[in-house]
Amino acid sequence: MYEGAVQDLIDELGRLPGVGPKSAQRIAFHLLAAESTDVGRLVAALQRVQAEVRFCVTCHNVAETEQCRICRDPRRTLDVICVVEEPKDVVAIERTREFKGRYHVLGGAISPIEGIGPDDLKVKELMTRLMDGQVTELIIATDPNLEGEATAAYLARLVGPLGLAVSRLASGLPVGGDLEYADEVTLGRAFEGRRRIDA
Amino acid sequence: MSTTPQALYRDEGIVLRTQKLGEADRIVTVLTRRTGKVRAVAKGVRRTKSKFGARLEPFSHVDLQLYTGRNLDIVSQAESIRSYGTEIVGDYRAYTAGTAVLETADRLTVEEKEPSLRMFLLVVGALRTLAEGVKPAPLVLDAFLLRAMSVAGWEPALGDCARCGEAGPHRHFSVPAGGTVCPSCRPTGSAMPSPVTIELLEALLSGDWGRAEASLGTNRREGSGLVAALLQWHLERGLRSLPLVDRT
């Protein structure tokens, strides 16, 4: 145990995800040895996150203004919405530079075992956005795991009567992988979703 | 055959649930055929290039090779026997019912590594039926819950009196007493469900699907309510997935 302030810092750091007691101690001593301007920047960043970050009123992504950067961007098309679970997923899809529409962040996936049902997600908000008549296509990009697939099945059933084009991200073999190491479920899906090569 | 796990052992089982651990690992809870409930770490399973891939998702029936660890075991190899998840997640009703099956199996097998073959077979049967999608998912769930309770030693009395054993049928139903009760044993506040509902529960418990599938919506709803009440009573803490079951 260290005295007062140092121990408090270690305890607080130790509460962060993935930080154990030893790592917390290492970070704390790194901060003690660091320049005061560096520490100042960290403190300012933490305070700004607390004070300024909120959720976009349209897509529920993290934002600094009422609407997020993507929803405000006039170059993004209005007719396609891509549904994702978390803000992290928006960043991942943005990195591909493949998608020019807008997003809708659900805030998780349906997981009855954790007590999370459709009412705990931004599903109603999605339905309101789809009702306005501008949207013609919905891309469901929830995680390719059990909860994500179930959420996709639920959304597809709910959106069905609206008559939109609904699609689900393809799943299959990872680029740069070996076929023999693929599991049966993934390989089966890759077969199901195979595409024709035009000669 | 000894059931004590060796340093390295092999068993087949159904993945009941997964929890994230650290950066890329998961703790998987598996109900195995010979060893009972096992909690094991699947290292690196959340990475896209993991050798386990989708094999260790809930609803998967897998053949596992495990190391005995100090606290948790470690999964060293996994092969799919059948993945019920693919079919179950495509149907939202089956998915919500299936999650309730898995949560119940997890909660009713309290001790880890205590063999429970009957529970294992019951879970496999329920998941197979849900995946086939021929029988109504809520009925499959209720049949599973009733049978799982009897495997756990809490078989509800559906004919004779739960207290004195007087031959039935009886009209009163008491959750704390554990089923139907005769007029002299009846505690205050016992319910009076329709006799048809009790017959439905009997059919579900005994596997008389012809009779169960001929039942009406009102009896099914009342039956589900009684089953849920009995289960919550025995488990003390309620199931999280049960209120989210889609019974439409």
Tab-separated table of C-alpha atoms in Angstrom, chain B residues 22-115:
chain	number	residue	atom	x	y	z
B	22	GLY	CA	-9.806	-9.766	-20.909
B	23	GLU	CA	-8.841	-8.596	-24.375
B	24	ALA	CA	-9.770	-11.504	-26.647
B	25	ASP	CA	-10.718	-14.489	-24.459
B	26	ARG	CA	-14.036	-15.866	-23.322
B	27	ILE	CA	-15.195	-18.025	-20.459
B	28	VAL	CA	-17.534	-20.660	-21.873
B	29	THR	CA	-19.969	-22.561	-19.687
B	30	VAL	CA	-20.541	-26.008	-21.181
B	31	LEU	CA	-22.949	-28.703	-20.047
B	32	THR	CA	-21.075	-31.889	-20.901
B	33	ARG	CA	-22.309	-35.431	-21.272
B	34	ARG	CA	-19.939	-37.082	-18.782
B	35	THR	CA	-18.391	-34.351	-16.647
B	36	GLY	CA	-21.429	-32.172	-15.985
B	37	LYS	CA	-21.208	-28.387	-16.047
B	38	VAL	CA	-17.720	-27.091	-16.855
B	39	ARG	CA	-16.475	-23.512	-17.020
B	40	ALA	CA	-13.466	-23.153	-19.269
B	41	VAL	CA	-11.397	-20.398	-20.838
B	42	ALA	CA	-11.277	-20.251	-24.634
B	43	LYS	CA	-8.161	-18.254	-25.389
B	44	GLY	CA	-8.194	-15.787	-28.244
B	45	VAL	CA	-11.690	-16.856	-29.332
B	46	ARG	CA	-12.803	-13.295	-30.045
B	47	ARG	CA	-10.068	-12.711	-32.619
B	48	THR	CA	-11.204	-13.157	-36.227
B	49	LYS	CA	-8.400	-15.622	-36.889
B	50	SER	CA	-9.138	-17.789	-33.856
B	51	LYS	CA	-8.964	-21.531	-34.407
B	52	PHE	CA	-12.225	-21.905	-32.483
B	53	GLY	CA	-14.188	-19.565	-34.738
B	54	ALA	CA	-17.916	-19.892	-34.274
B	55	ARG	CA	-17.731	-23.301	-32.626
B	56	LEU	CA	-17.964	-22.028	-29.073
B	57	GLU	CA	-21.099	-19.910	-29.414
B	58	PRO	CA	-24.140	-20.709	-27.241
B	59	PHE	CA	-26.394	-23.488	-28.670
B	60	SER	CA	-23.375	-25.306	-30.163
B	61	HIS	CA	-22.970	-29.012	-29.576
B	62	VAL	CA	-19.204	-29.521	-29.522
B	63	ASP	CA	-16.575	-32.157	-28.941
B	64	LEU	CA	-13.987	-30.601	-26.628
B	65	GLN	CA	-10.506	-31.301	-25.432
B	66	LEU	CA	-9.847	-29.547	-22.127
B	67	TYR	CA	-7.017	-29.083	-19.658
B	68	THR	CA	-7.870	-29.042	-16.002
B	69	GLY	CA	-6.835	-25.648	-14.682
B	70	ARG	CA	-6.510	-24.458	-11.118
B	71	ASN	CA	-9.739	-22.524	-11.143
B	72	LEU	CA	-11.133	-22.669	-14.672
B	73	ASP	CA	-10.283	-25.311	-17.252
B	74	ILE	CA	-8.794	-24.379	-20.609
B	75	VAL	CA	-10.233	-25.371	-23.989
B	76	SER	CA	-7.456	-26.756	-26.147
B	77	GLN	CA	-9.470	-28.081	-29.101
B	78	ALA	CA	-13.053	-27.856	-30.262
B	79	GLU	CA	-14.903	-29.654	-33.057
B	80	SER	CA	-18.545	-29.031	-33.922
B	81	ILE	CA	-20.945	-31.906	-33.615
B	82	ARG	CA	-23.920	-29.777	-34.536
B	83	SER	CA	-24.561	-26.079	-34.298
B	84	TYR	CA	-28.187	-25.538	-33.378
B	85	GLY	CA	-27.595	-21.778	-33.255
B	86	THR	CA	-27.680	-21.290	-37.023
B	87	GLU	CA	-31.266	-22.511	-37.274
B	88	ILE	CA	-32.430	-21.128	-33.929
B	89	VAL	CA	-31.312	-17.504	-34.415
B	90	GLY	CA	-33.199	-17.258	-37.687
B	91	ASP	CA	-36.473	-17.526	-35.772
B	92	TYR	CA	-36.861	-14.930	-33.047
B	93	ARG	CA	-39.410	-17.019	-31.085
B	94	ALA	CA	-37.121	-20.047	-31.078
B	95	TYR	CA	-34.175	-17.848	-30.096
B	96	THR	CA	-35.858	-16.342	-27.027
B	97	ALA	CA	-37.209	-19.764	-25.982
B	98	GLY	CA	-33.786	-21.334	-26.583
B	99	THR	CA	-31.979	-18.764	-24.446
B	100	ALA	CA	-34.407	-19.521	-21.625
B	101	VAL	CA	-33.581	-23.250	-22.047
B	102	LEU	CA	-29.855	-22.518	-21.741
B	103	GLU	CA	-30.232	-20.180	-18.769
B	104	THR	CA	-32.451	-22.682	-16.935
B	105	ALA	CA	-29.984	-25.526	-17.552
B	106	ASP	CA	-27.172	-23.332	-16.235
B	107	ARG	CA	-29.096	-22.309	-13.130
B	108	LEU	CA	-30.461	-25.763	-12.306
B	109	THR	CA	-27.044	-27.441	-12.448
B	110	VAL	CA	-25.602	-25.753	-9.399
B	111	GLU	CA	-22.479	-27.824	-8.868
B	112	GLU	CA	-19.735	-27.740	-11.464
B	113	LYS	CA	-18.307	-31.072	-12.636
B	114	GLU	CA	-21.185	-33.053	-11.198
B	115	PRO	CA	-22.306	-35.407	-13.981
